[in-house]
Coordinates of C-alpha atoms in Angstrom, one line a residue:
M1 CA 0.0 0.0 0.0
S2 CA 1.5 3.4 -1.0
L3 CA 0.6 6.8 0.3
P4 CA -2.1 8.6 -1.7
L5 CA -1.7 11.4 -4.3
A6 CA -3.1 14.9 -3.8
D7 CA -5.8 15.8 -6.2
R8 CA -5.8 18.9 -8.5
T9 CA -7.9 20.9 -6.0
E10 CA -5.4 20.4 -3.2
V11 CA -2.5 21.3 -5.5
L12 CA -4.2 24.5 -6.6
R13 CA -5.0 25.3 -2.9
W14 CA -1.3 25.0 -2.0
L15 CA -0.3 27.2 -5.0
R16 CA -2.8 29.9 -3.9
R17 CA -1.7 29.7 -0.3
T18 CA 2.0 29.8 -1.2
G19 CA 1.4 32.7 -3.6
A20 CA -0.4 34.7 -1.0
A21 CA 2.3 34.1 1.6
H22 CA 5.0 35.3 -0.8
R23 CA 3.0 37.9 -2.7
R24 CA 5.7 40.6 -2.3
E25 CA 8.6 38.4 -3.5
F26 CA 6.5 37.0 -6.4
T27 CA 5.5 40.5 -7.5
L28 CA 9.1 41.6 -7.6
V29 CA 10.1 38.6 -9.7
M30 CA 7.3 39.3 -12.1
L31 CA 8.2 43.0 -12.4
L32 CA 11.8 42.2 -13.1
F33 CA 10.9 39.6 -15.8
G34 CA 8.4 42.1 -17.3
L35 CA 11.1 44.9 -17.5
T36 CA 13.5 42.4 -19.0
T37 CA 11.0 41.5 -21.7
V38 CA 10.1 45.2 -22.5
V39 CA 13.8 46.1 -22.8
G40 CA 14.4 43.1 -25.0
L41 CA 11.7 44.4 -27.4
I42 CA 13.5 47.7 -28.0
G43 CA 16.4 45.9 -29.8
P44 CA 14.5 44.8 -32.9
Q45 CA 12.9 48.3 -33.2
L46 CA 16.3 49.9 -33.2
L47 CA 17.6 47.4 -35.9
G48 CA 14.5 48.2 -38.0
R49 CA 15.2 51.9 -37.8
L50 CA 18.8 51.2 -38.6
V51 CA 17.8 49.4 -41.8
D52 CA 15.5 52.1 -42.9
S53 CA 18.1 54.8 -42.1
V54 CA 20.7 53.0 -44.2
S55 CA 18.2 52.5 -47.0
A56 CA 17.4 56.2 -47.0
G57 CA 21.1 57.2 -47.0
T58 CA 21.4 58.7 -43.5
D59 CA 24.4 60.2 -41.9
A60 CA 27.1 58.1 -40.2
W61 CA 26.5 59.6 -36.8
R62 CA 22.9 58.4 -36.9
V63 CA 24.0 54.9 -37.7
D64 CA 26.5 55.1 -34.8
A65 CA 23.9 56.4 -32.5
L66 CA 21.4 53.6 -33.3
A67 CA 24.2 50.9 -33.0
G68 CA 25.3 52.4 -29.7
G69 CA 21.7 52.4 -28.5
F70 CA 21.3 48.7 -29.5
L71 CA 24.5 47.8 -27.6
A72 CA 23.2 49.7 -24.5
V73 CA 19.9 47.8 -24.8
L74 CA 21.7 44.5 -24.8
V75 CA 23.7 45.4 -21.7
V76 CA 20.6 46.6 -19.8
H77 CA 18.7 43.5 -20.9
A78 CA 21.5 41.2 -19.7
L79 CA 21.6 42.9 -16.3
L80 CA 17.9 42.8 -15.8
A81 CA 17.7 39.2 -16.8
R82 CA 20.5 38.4 -14.3
A83 CA 18.6 40.3 -11.5
A84 CA 15.3 38.6 -12.4
R85 CA 16.8 35.1 -12.4
L86 CA 18.7 35.8 -9.1
R87 CA 15.5 37.0 -7.4
A88 CA 13.6 34.0 -8.8
A89 CA 16.3 31.6 -7.4
V90 CA 16.0 33.3 -4.0
F91 CA 12.2 33.1 -4.1
G92 CA 12.4 29.4 -5.1
E93 CA 14.8 28.5 -2.3
S94 CA 12.6 30.1 0.3
V95 CA 9.5 28.2 -1.0
L96 CA 11.5 25.0 -1.2
A97 CA 12.7 25.4 2.4
E98 CA 9.1 25.6 3.5
V99 CA 8.2 22.5 1.4
R100 CA 11.0 20.5 3.0
E101 CA 10.0 21.5 6.5
D102 CA 6.4 20.7 5.7
V103 CA 7.0 17.3 4.3
V104 CA 9.2 16.4 7.3
A105 CA 6.5 17.7 9.7
R106 CA 3.8 15.7 7.8
A107 CA 5.9 12.5 7.9
L108 CA 6.6 12.9 11.7
R109 CA 2.8 13.3 12.3
L110 CA 2.0 10.1 10.5
P111 CA 1.0 7.1 12.6
L112 CA 3.8 4.6 12.6
G113 CA 1.4 2.0 11.2
T114 CA 0.7 4.1 8.2
V115 CA 4.4 4.6 7.5
E116 CA 5.1 0.9 7.8
D117 CA 2.1 -0.1 5.7
A118 CA 3.2 2.3 2.9
G119 CA 6.9 1.3 3.2
T120 CA 9.7 3.7 4.1
G121 CA 10.9 3.7 0.5
D122 CA 7.7 5.5 -0.7
L123 CA 8.0 8.1 2.0
L124 CA 11.8 8.4 1.3
S125 CA 11.3 9.0 -2.4
R126 CA 8.6 11.7 -1.8
S127 CA 10.8 13.5 0.7
T128 CA 14.0 13.4 -1.5
A129 CA 13.6 12.7 -5.2
D130 CA 10.2 14.4 -5.5
V131 CA 11.3 17.4 -3.4
D132 CA 14.3 17.7 -5.7
R133 CA 12.1 17.7 -8.8
L134 CA 9.8 20.3 -7.2
D135 CA 13.0 22.3 -6.3
F136 CA 14.0 22.5 -10.0
T137 CA 10.4 23.4 -11.0
V138 CA 10.2 26.3 -8.5
R139 CA 13.7 27.6 -9.0
E140 CA 14.0 27.1 -12.8
A141 CA 10.8 26.0 -14.5
A142 CA 8.3 28.5 -13.0
P143 CA 10.4 31.7 -13.5
E144 CA 11.4 30.6 -17.0
L145 CA 7.9 29.7 -17.9
T146 CA 6.7 33.1 -16.6
A147 CA 9.4 34.9 -18.6
A148 CA 8.4 32.9 -21.7
V149 CA 4.7 33.8 -21.4
L150 CA 5.5 37.5 -20.8
T151 CA 7.9 37.5 -23.8
I152 CA 5.4 35.9 -26.1
A153 CA 2.6 38.2 -25.0
L154 CA 4.6 41.5 -25.2
T155 CA 6.3 40.5 -28.4
T156 CA 3.0 39.7 -30.1
V157 CA 1.7 43.1 -29.0
A158 CA 4.8 44.7 -30.4
M159 CA 4.3 42.9 -33.7
L160 CA 0.7 44.0 -34.0
I161 CA 1.7 47.6 -33.3
T162 CA 4.5 47.4 -35.8
S163 CA 2.5 45.8 -38.6
P164 CA -0.8 44.0 -38.1
L165 CA -0.6 42.6 -41.7
L166 CA 2.8 41.0 -41.3
A167 CA 1.9 39.8 -37.8
C168 CA -0.8 37.6 -39.4
G169 CA 2.0 35.4 -40.6
M170 CA 2.2 34.0 -37.1
L171 CA -1.3 32.4 -37.4
V172 CA 0.0 29.6 -39.6
A173 CA 1.6 28.0 -36.5
V174 CA -1.6 28.1 -34.4
P175 CA -3.4 25.0 -35.8
L176 CA -0.2 23.0 -35.6
L177 CA 0.5 24.0 -32.0
V178 CA -3.0 23.4 -30.9
A179 CA -3.2 19.9 -32.5
V180 CA 0.1 18.7 -31.1
S181 CA -0.5 20.1 -27.7
R182 CA -3.9 18.4 -27.4
W183 CA -2.3 15.1 -28.5
Y184 CA 0.8 15.3 -26.3
F185 CA 0.0 16.8 -22.9
P186 CA -2.9 14.5 -21.8
R187 CA -0.8 11.4 -22.7
A188 CA 2.3 12.9 -21.1
A189 CA 0.5 13.7 -17.8
T190 CA -0.4 10.0 -17.4
T191 CA 3.0 8.8 -18.5
I192 CA 4.9 11.1 -16.2
S193 CA 2.8 10.3 -13.2
R194 CA 3.4 6.6 -13.8
L195 CA 7.0 7.2 -14.4
L196 CA 7.5 9.0 -11.1
Q197 CA 5.8 6.1 -9.3
D198 CA 8.0 3.6 -11.1
W199 CA 11.2 5.4 -10.1
A200 CA 9.9 5.7 -6.5
G201 CA 9.5 1.9 -6.7
V202 CA 13.2 1.6 -7.7
Q203 CA 14.3 3.8 -4.8
S204 CA 12.1 1.9 -2.4
N205 CA 13.4 -1.5 -3.6
I206 CA 17.0 -0.3 -3.2
H207 CA 16.3 1.0 0.2
E208 CA 14.6 -2.2 1.4
T209 CA 17.4 -4.3 -0.1
V210 CA 20.1 -2.4 1.7
R211 CA 18.2 -2.5 5.0
G212 CA 17.6 -6.2 4.6
A213 CA 21.0 -7.1 3.3
R214 CA 21.9 -9.4 6.3
T215 CA 18.6 -11.3 6.0
I216 CA 19.0 -11.6 2.2
D217 CA 22.5 -12.9 2.7
S218 CA 21.6 -15.4 5.5
L219 CA 18.7 -16.8 3.5
R220 CA 20.7 -16.9 0.2
L221 CA 18.1 -14.7 -1.5
A222 CA 20.6 -12.5 -3.4
E223 CA 19.8 -13.9 -6.9
R224 CA 16.0 -13.6 -6.3
R225 CA 16.4 -10.1 -5.0
R226 CA 18.6 -9.1 -7.9
A227 CA 16.1 -10.5 -10.4
H228 CA 13.3 -8.5 -8.6
N229 CA 15.5 -5.3 -8.8
D230 CA 16.0 -5.9 -12.5
Q231 CA 12.2 -6.1 -13.0
V232 CA 11.6 -2.9 -11.1
V233 CA 14.4 -1.0 -13.0
E234 CA 13.1 -2.4 -16.3
R235 CA 9.6 -1.2 -15.5
A236 CA 11.0 2.3 -14.9
I237 CA 13.1 2.2 -18.1
D238 CA 10.0 1.2 -20.1
G239 CA 8.3 4.2 -18.7
E240 CA 11.2 6.4 -19.8
K241 CA 10.9 4.9 -23.3
R242 CA 7.2 5.6 -23.5
H243 CA 7.9 9.2 -22.5
R244 CA 10.7 9.6 -25.1
T245 CA 8.5 8.2 -27.8
L246 CA 5.9 10.9 -27.1
L247 CA 8.7 13.5 -27.2
S248 CA 10.0 12.2 -30.5
V249 CA 6.7 13.3 -32.1
F250 CA 6.1 16.4 -30.0
L251 CA 9.5 18.2 -30.3
P252 CA 10.0 17.9 -34.1
T253 CA 6.4 19.2 -34.6
L254 CA 7.3 22.2 -32.4
E255 CA 10.4 22.9 -34.5
L256 CA 8.3 23.0 -37.6
A257 CA 5.8 25.3 -35.9
Y258 CA 8.6 27.8 -35.1
V259 CA 10.0 27.9 -38.7
L260 CA 6.7 28.2 -40.6
P261 CA 5.7 31.7 -39.3
I262 CA 9.1 33.1 -40.3
A263 CA 8.7 31.8 -43.8
A264 CA 5.1 33.1 -43.9
I265 CA 6.2 36.6 -42.7
L266 CA 9.0 36.7 -45.3
L267 CA 6.5 35.9 -48.1
L268 CA 4.0 38.5 -46.8
G269 CA 6.8 41.0 -46.3
G270 CA 8.1 40.7 -49.8
W271 CA 4.7 41.1 -51.2
S272 CA 3.9 44.1 -48.9
Y273 CA 7.2 45.8 -49.7
Q274 CA 6.6 45.5 -53.5
A275 CA 3.1 46.8 -53.0
G276 CA 4.4 49.7 -50.9
W277 CA 2.5 48.7 -47.8
A278 CA 5.5 48.1 -45.6
E279 CA 9.1 49.5 -45.4
L280 CA 12.1 47.2 -45.5
G281 CA 12.9 48.2 -41.9
T282 CA 9.3 47.2 -40.8
V283 CA 9.7 43.8 -42.5
T284 CA 13.1 43.3 -40.7
T285 CA 11.6 44.3 -37.3
V286 CA 8.7 41.8 -37.6
V287 CA 10.9 39.0 -38.9
L288 CA 13.2 39.6 -35.9
Y289 CA 10.3 39.5 -33.6
A290 CA 9.1 36.3 -35.1
A291 CA 12.6 34.8 -34.8
T292 CA 12.7 36.1 -31.2
L293 CA 9.4 34.3 -30.5
S294 CA 10.8 30.9 -31.5
A295 CA 13.0 30.8 -28.4
P296 CA 10.3 31.7 -25.8
L297 CA 7.9 29.3 -27.5
A298 CA 10.4 26.5 -27.3
E299 CA 11.0 27.4 -23.7
L300 CA 7.3 27.5 -23.0
F301 CA 6.6 24.0 -24.2
A302 CA 9.9 22.6 -22.7
W303 CA 9.1 24.2 -19.3
L304 CA 5.5 23.0 -19.5
E305 CA 7.0 19.5 -19.6
E306 CA 9.0 20.4 -16.4
M307 CA 5.9 21.9 -14.9
Q308 CA 4.1 18.6 -15.4
L309 CA 6.9 16.8 -13.7
G310 CA 6.7 19.4 -10.9
H311 CA 2.9 19.0 -10.6
A312 CA 3.3 15.2 -10.4
A313 CA 6.0 15.6 -7.7
L314 CA 3.9 18.1 -5.8
S315 CA 0.9 15.9 -5.8
R316 CA 3.0 13.1 -4.4
I317 CA 4.5 15.4 -1.7
L318 CA 1.1 16.8 -0.7
G319 CA -0.3 13.2 -0.8
V320 CA 1.6 12.7 2.5
P321 CA -1.4 13.3 4.8
E322 CA -1.2 16.7 6.5
S323 CA -2.4 15.4 9.8
P324 CA -3.9 12.0 10.8
P325 CA -7.3 11.9 12.4
E326 CA -6.8 12.3 16.1
R327 CA -8.2 9.6 18.3
A328 CA -10.9 10.5 20.7
P329 CA -9.5 11.8 24.0
Q330 CA -9.8 9.7 27.1
D331 CA -9.3 10.5 30.8
P332 CA -5.9 9.2 31.8
A333 CA -5.9 6.4 34.3
P334 CA -3.5 6.8 37.3
R335 CA -0.3 4.8 37.2
G336 CA -0.7 1.3 38.6
A337 CA -4.5 1.3 38.1
G338 CA -6.4 0.2 35.0
H339 CA -3.2 -1.1 33.3
D340 CA -4.1 -4.7 32.9
L341 CA -3.6 -5.7 29.3
V342 CA -6.6 -7.5 27.9
L343 CA -6.8 -9.0 24.3
R344 CA -10.1 -10.4 23.3
D345 CA -10.5 -12.5 20.0
V346 CA -7.9 -10.4 18.2
R347 CA -7.6 -11.1 14.5
F348 CA -5.3 -9.3 12.1
S349 CA -4.2 -9.5 8.5
Y350 CA -1.8 -7.5 6.4
R351 CA -3.7 -8.5 3.2
A352 CA -7.3 -9.5 2.7
G353 CA -7.8 -13.2 3.0
R354 CA -4.4 -13.9 4.6
E355 CA -5.0 -13.7 8.3
I356 CA -1.9 -13.6 10.5
L357 CA -3.4 -13.7 14.0
H358 CA -6.4 -16.0 14.6
G359 CA -8.5 -15.1 17.6
I360 CA -5.9 -14.2 20.3
D361 CA -7.3 -14.1 23.8
L362 CA -4.8 -13.0 26.4
R363 CA -4.7 -11.2 29.8
V364 CA -1.6 -9.7 31.2
P365 CA -1.9 -8.2 34.8
A366 CA -0.2 -4.9 35.3
G367 CA 3.4 -5.4 36.4
E368 CA 3.8 -8.9 34.9
R369 CA 6.7 -9.9 32.7
L370 CA 5.4 -12.0 29.8
V371 CA 7.8 -13.5 27.2
I372 CA 6.4 -14.4 23.8
V373 CA 8.2 -17.2 22.0
G374 CA 7.6 -19.2 19.0
P375 CA 8.9 -20.2 15.6
S376 CA 9.7 -17.6 12.9
G377 CA 6.6 -16.4 11.2
A378 CA 4.3 -17.3 14.1
G379 CA 3.1 -13.7 14.4
K380 CA 5.1 -12.6 17.5
S381 CA 6.2 -9.1 16.1
T382 CA 2.7 -8.5 14.7
L383 CA 1.2 -9.1 18.1
G384 CA 3.7 -6.7 19.7
R385 CA 2.6 -4.0 17.2
L386 CA -1.0 -4.4 18.1
I387 CA -0.2 -4.3 21.9
A388 CA 1.8 -1.1 21.3
G389 CA -1.0 0.5 19.3
V390 CA 1.1 0.7 16.1
S391 CA -1.6 -1.3 14.2
A392 CA -5.2 -1.9 14.9
P393 CA -6.8 -5.3 14.9
D394 CA -9.2 -6.3 12.1
S395 CA -11.6 -7.5 14.8
G396 CA -11.5 -8.0 18.6
S397 CA -10.0 -5.6 21.0
V398 CA -6.7 -4.6 22.7
A399 CA -7.3 -2.7 25.9
F400 CA -5.5 -1.5 29.0
G401 CA -8.1 -1.7 31.7
D402 CA -11.3 -0.4 30.2
V403 CA -9.6 1.8 27.6
E404 CA -9.3 0.5 24.1
I405 CA -5.8 1.4 22.9
T406 CA -7.1 2.4 19.4
T407 CA -9.2 5.1 21.1
M408 CA -6.3 6.7 23.0
P409 CA -4.8 9.9 21.6
T410 CA -1.5 9.0 19.9
A411 CA 0.5 11.2 22.2
R412 CA -0.8 9.4 25.3
T413 CA -0.3 6.0 23.7
R414 CA 3.4 6.8 23.1
R415 CA 3.8 8.0 26.7
E416 CA 2.3 5.0 28.2
V417 CA 3.3 2.1 25.9
V418 CA 6.7 2.0 24.2
L419 CA 7.6 -0.5 21.5
L420 CA 11.3 -1.1 21.1
T421 CA 12.5 -3.3 18.2
Q422 CA 15.9 -4.5 17.0
E423 CA 16.0 -1.6 14.5
H424 CA 17.5 1.5 16.1
H425 CA 18.5 4.9 14.7
V426 CA 21.3 7.2 16.0
F427 CA 20.6 10.7 14.9
T428 CA 23.5 13.0 13.7
A429 CA 23.5 15.1 16.8
S430 CA 25.1 15.2 20.2
L431 CA 24.7 12.2 22.5
R432 CA 22.7 14.5 24.8
D433 CA 20.2 15.3 22.0
N434 CA 20.0 11.6 21.1
L435 CA 19.1 10.7 24.6
S436 CA 16.7 13.7 25.2
L437 CA 14.2 12.6 22.6
P438 CA 11.6 11.4 25.1
E439 CA 9.5 14.4 26.3
A440 CA 10.4 18.0 25.4
R441 CA 12.1 19.0 28.6
E442 CA 15.6 19.6 29.9
W443 CA 17.4 16.6 31.3
R444 CA 20.2 17.0 33.8
D445 CA 23.5 15.3 33.0
A446 CA 23.1 13.1 36.1
E447 CA 19.8 11.8 34.8
L448 CA 21.2 11.0 31.4
L449 CA 24.2 9.3 32.8
D450 CA 22.0 7.3 35.2
A451 CA 20.0 6.1 32.2
L452 CA 23.2 5.1 30.4
D453 CA 24.5 3.3 33.5
T454 CA 21.2 1.4 33.7
V455 CA 21.7 0.0 30.2
G456 CA 25.5 -0.5 30.6
A457 CA 26.6 2.3 28.3
A458 CA 27.8 4.8 30.8
D459 CA 31.5 3.8 30.5
W460 CA 31.4 4.1 26.7
A461 CA 29.8 7.6 27.1
R462 CA 32.5 8.8 29.5
R463 CA 35.2 7.8 27.1
L464 CA 33.9 10.0 24.4
P465 CA 36.0 13.1 23.6
D466 CA 33.3 15.6 24.6
G467 CA 31.2 13.4 26.8
L468 CA 27.5 14.0 26.4
D469 CA 28.2 16.8 23.9
T470 CA 30.0 14.5 21.5
V471 CA 28.4 14.5 18.1
V472 CA 27.5 10.9 17.1
G473 CA 25.9 9.2 14.1
S474 CA 26.7 9.8 10.4
G475 CA 29.7 12.1 10.1
G476 CA 30.3 12.1 13.9
H477 CA 31.7 9.7 16.4
P478 CA 30.9 6.1 15.3
V479 CA 28.4 4.2 17.4
P480 CA 28.7 0.4 17.4
A481 CA 25.4 -1.5 16.7
A482 CA 25.3 -2.9 20.2
V483 CA 25.8 0.5 21.7
A484 CA 23.0 1.9 19.4
Q485 CA 20.7 -0.7 21.0
Q486 CA 21.8 0.4 24.5
L487 CA 21.1 4.1 23.6
A488 CA 17.6 3.1 22.4
L489 CA 17.0 1.3 25.8
A490 CA 18.3 4.4 27.6
R491 CA 15.6 6.4 25.8
V492 CA 13.1 4.0 27.2
V493 CA 14.4 4.4 30.7
L494 CA 13.9 8.2 30.3
A495 CA 10.5 7.8 28.7
D496 CA 9.3 5.9 31.8
P497 CA 6.3 4.0 30.3
H498 CA 4.0 1.8 32.3
T499 CA 4.1 -0.9 29.6
L500 CA 7.1 -1.9 27.5
V501 CA 7.1 -4.1 24.4
L502 CA 10.6 -5.4 23.6
D503 CA 10.8 -7.0 20.2
E504 CA 14.2 -8.6 20.0
A505 CA 15.5 -5.3 21.5
T506 CA 18.8 -6.9 22.7
S507 CA 19.4 -9.0 19.6
L508 CA 22.7 -7.3 18.7
L509 CA 24.2 -7.8 22.1
D510 CA 26.1 -11.0 22.8
G511 CA 24.6 -13.5 25.2
D512 CA 26.6 -12.4 28.3
S513 CA 26.0 -8.7 27.6
S514 CA 22.3 -9.3 27.0
R515 CA 21.8 -11.2 30.2
E516 CA 23.8 -8.6 32.1
L517 CA 21.7 -5.9 30.6
E518 CA 18.5 -7.7 31.5
R519 CA 19.7 -8.1 35.1
S520 CA 20.4 -4.3 35.2
L521 CA 17.0 -3.5 33.8
S522 CA 15.2 -5.9 36.2
T523 CA 15.2 -3.2 39.0
L524 CA 14.0 -0.5 36.6
L525 CA 11.3 -2.7 35.1
A526 CA 9.9 -3.7 38.5
G527 CA 6.3 -2.7 38.6
R528 CA 6.0 -2.2 34.9
T529 CA 4.3 -4.5 32.4
V530 CA 6.9 -6.0 30.1
I531 CA 6.0 -7.9 26.9
A532 CA 9.2 -9.4 25.6
I533 CA 9.3 -11.0 22.2
A534 CA 12.4 -13.3 22.1
H535 CA 14.1 -16.0 20.1
R536 CA 16.8 -16.7 22.8
L537 CA 14.9 -18.7 25.4
H538 CA 17.2 -17.8 28.3
T539 CA 15.0 -14.7 28.6
A540 CA 12.0 -16.8 29.3
R541 CA 13.5 -18.4 32.4
T542 CA 13.1 -15.3 34.5
A543 CA 9.7 -14.3 33.1
D544 CA 6.5 -14.5 35.2
R545 CA 4.8 -16.3 32.3
V546 CA 5.7 -17.6 28.8
A547 CA 3.3 -17.5 25.9
V548 CA 4.0 -19.8 23.0
L549 CA 2.7 -18.5 19.7
D550 CA 2.5 -20.8 16.7
G551 CA 0.5 -20.2 13.5
G552 CA -1.0 -17.0 14.8
R553 CA -2.5 -18.7 17.9
V554 CA -1.4 -19.0 21.6
V555 CA -0.8 -22.7 21.9
E556 CA 0.7 -22.6 25.4
L557 CA 0.7 -20.2 28.3
G558 CA 2.3 -20.6 31.7
A559 CA 5.4 -20.4 33.8
H560 CA 8.8 -21.6 32.5
R561 CA 8.9 -24.7 34.8
D562 CA 5.3 -25.7 34.2
L563 CA 5.7 -25.5 30.4
L564 CA 8.8 -27.7 30.5
A565 CA 7.0 -30.2 32.7
A566 CA 4.1 -30.2 30.2
D567 CA 6.6 -31.4 27.5
G568 CA 4.7 -29.5 24.7
S569 CA 5.7 -26.9 22.2
Y570 CA 7.7 -24.9 24.6
A571 CA 9.7 -27.9 25.8
A572 CA 10.5 -28.7 22.2
L573 CA 11.7 -25.2 21.5
H574 CA 13.8 -25.3 24.7
R575 CA 15.4 -28.6 23.7
T576 CA 16.2 -27.2 20.2
A577 CA 17.7 -24.0 21.6
F578 CA 19.9 -25.6 24.2
G579 CA 20.7 -28.9 22.4
E580 CA 19.0 -31.0 25.0

């Protein structure tokens, strides 16, 4: 499932809102482009006068004056064009900065379940490749398109003022331009939208392959993944071919439409000159205007192509929901009361007709430590997501006390229930900032170091060159994978939830470190509900109860000793794990 696309109405609403917010800057850009166009129209007039003056046998000083004026016009035109493009670039950068901030804000407001259902690759492509395309459209395409439209409009007016008869020669291009535009642009809009989606699929596939490289290697799926990647890339290349095929018809037709008016004006000009209806300088001026029009017309249609790309990119960016529907607020229950976890007939499927969990019934008293074990694919991580409120069950209920977790406001859910998986991220920032993510408040150094000490990372932190102020992450001080897990656990210590879901949260630690960490956490976790999803069964030995999940069902539930004595599924897993 991919994120939706914004419709035309939403795109137009964004354009109006952005234009209103930057009215002053936009007006200045338009004025500069207008002045540039007006000054550019003076040159052909001066050349026309120069031709007439030479034909009439004028003095040399007049020729020099007209030539000097033409040179001055070129210099002023170049300076104005530079100023217009510079202001347009500044305007574009300010707009794009807001777009980048907006797309990040939208992404951070999305429910985690929505992001995971869509895939991080789709969100990544919208926040990078699509923003880059929109960047080019705003900084380059929009100003150039505006300049082209102004140039065409003012040049046409100048041609009509100079000679309405000769200006009629431009009409021969109109039927051709209308016909090719009506043929091309509807087809291109569909093709470009599909093309962006195909390249987003390529980026998503590469991202998922890199993230899952260890799994692919361990399961020997490299050839299958490579074949899948080839298919995705081939699909995108086919889209490029379809687009280039359309262009191979569109662009040559445009070139013909630019040449025909000049030929028509020359024929009309020769006939008018012989009939005495137009001077040679007038014919020269109109021909120069017609030649001048070919460049902005070419730019107009070329930049319309870029505008279509920008529109498609903008619809993908705005398709990231602005804000998810907020859950109905509930009165918070006091800590230690109403925190019994109750699952009733919970069913869940990622795809219709392929149910993963089949009627789970489970009750976990507040403060109990429950370990969920089972074979790979049994649904353990899926159950953890439902308990943490990341996903909602298809049917049944997941509740803490009398409060259904899907009705809790998202902010409250994240305060009370924390899901910690084996995937951890270290932000490029100071160690202090990485630890201070839970709650927007100031943490004392002693509190941060105590949290690190609880998870066994305090000695590592003290050895850093700048202590808590050391920049870590990409480009900063390297953080080993095991330490990254410890930092994630330290954030949990600071977040202080009443229920903690650990999904292989210590998988990157070796056995001794993992057991030592769990012993360190035991004091902290006292009184809290802990749902631990584990493959290493030594964790289950110290749990209050163990739930064995198999085929999306709880097949055994009880204490470690009792399940071993029962000699069922758990006992079989235990024998396999410890070679008994």
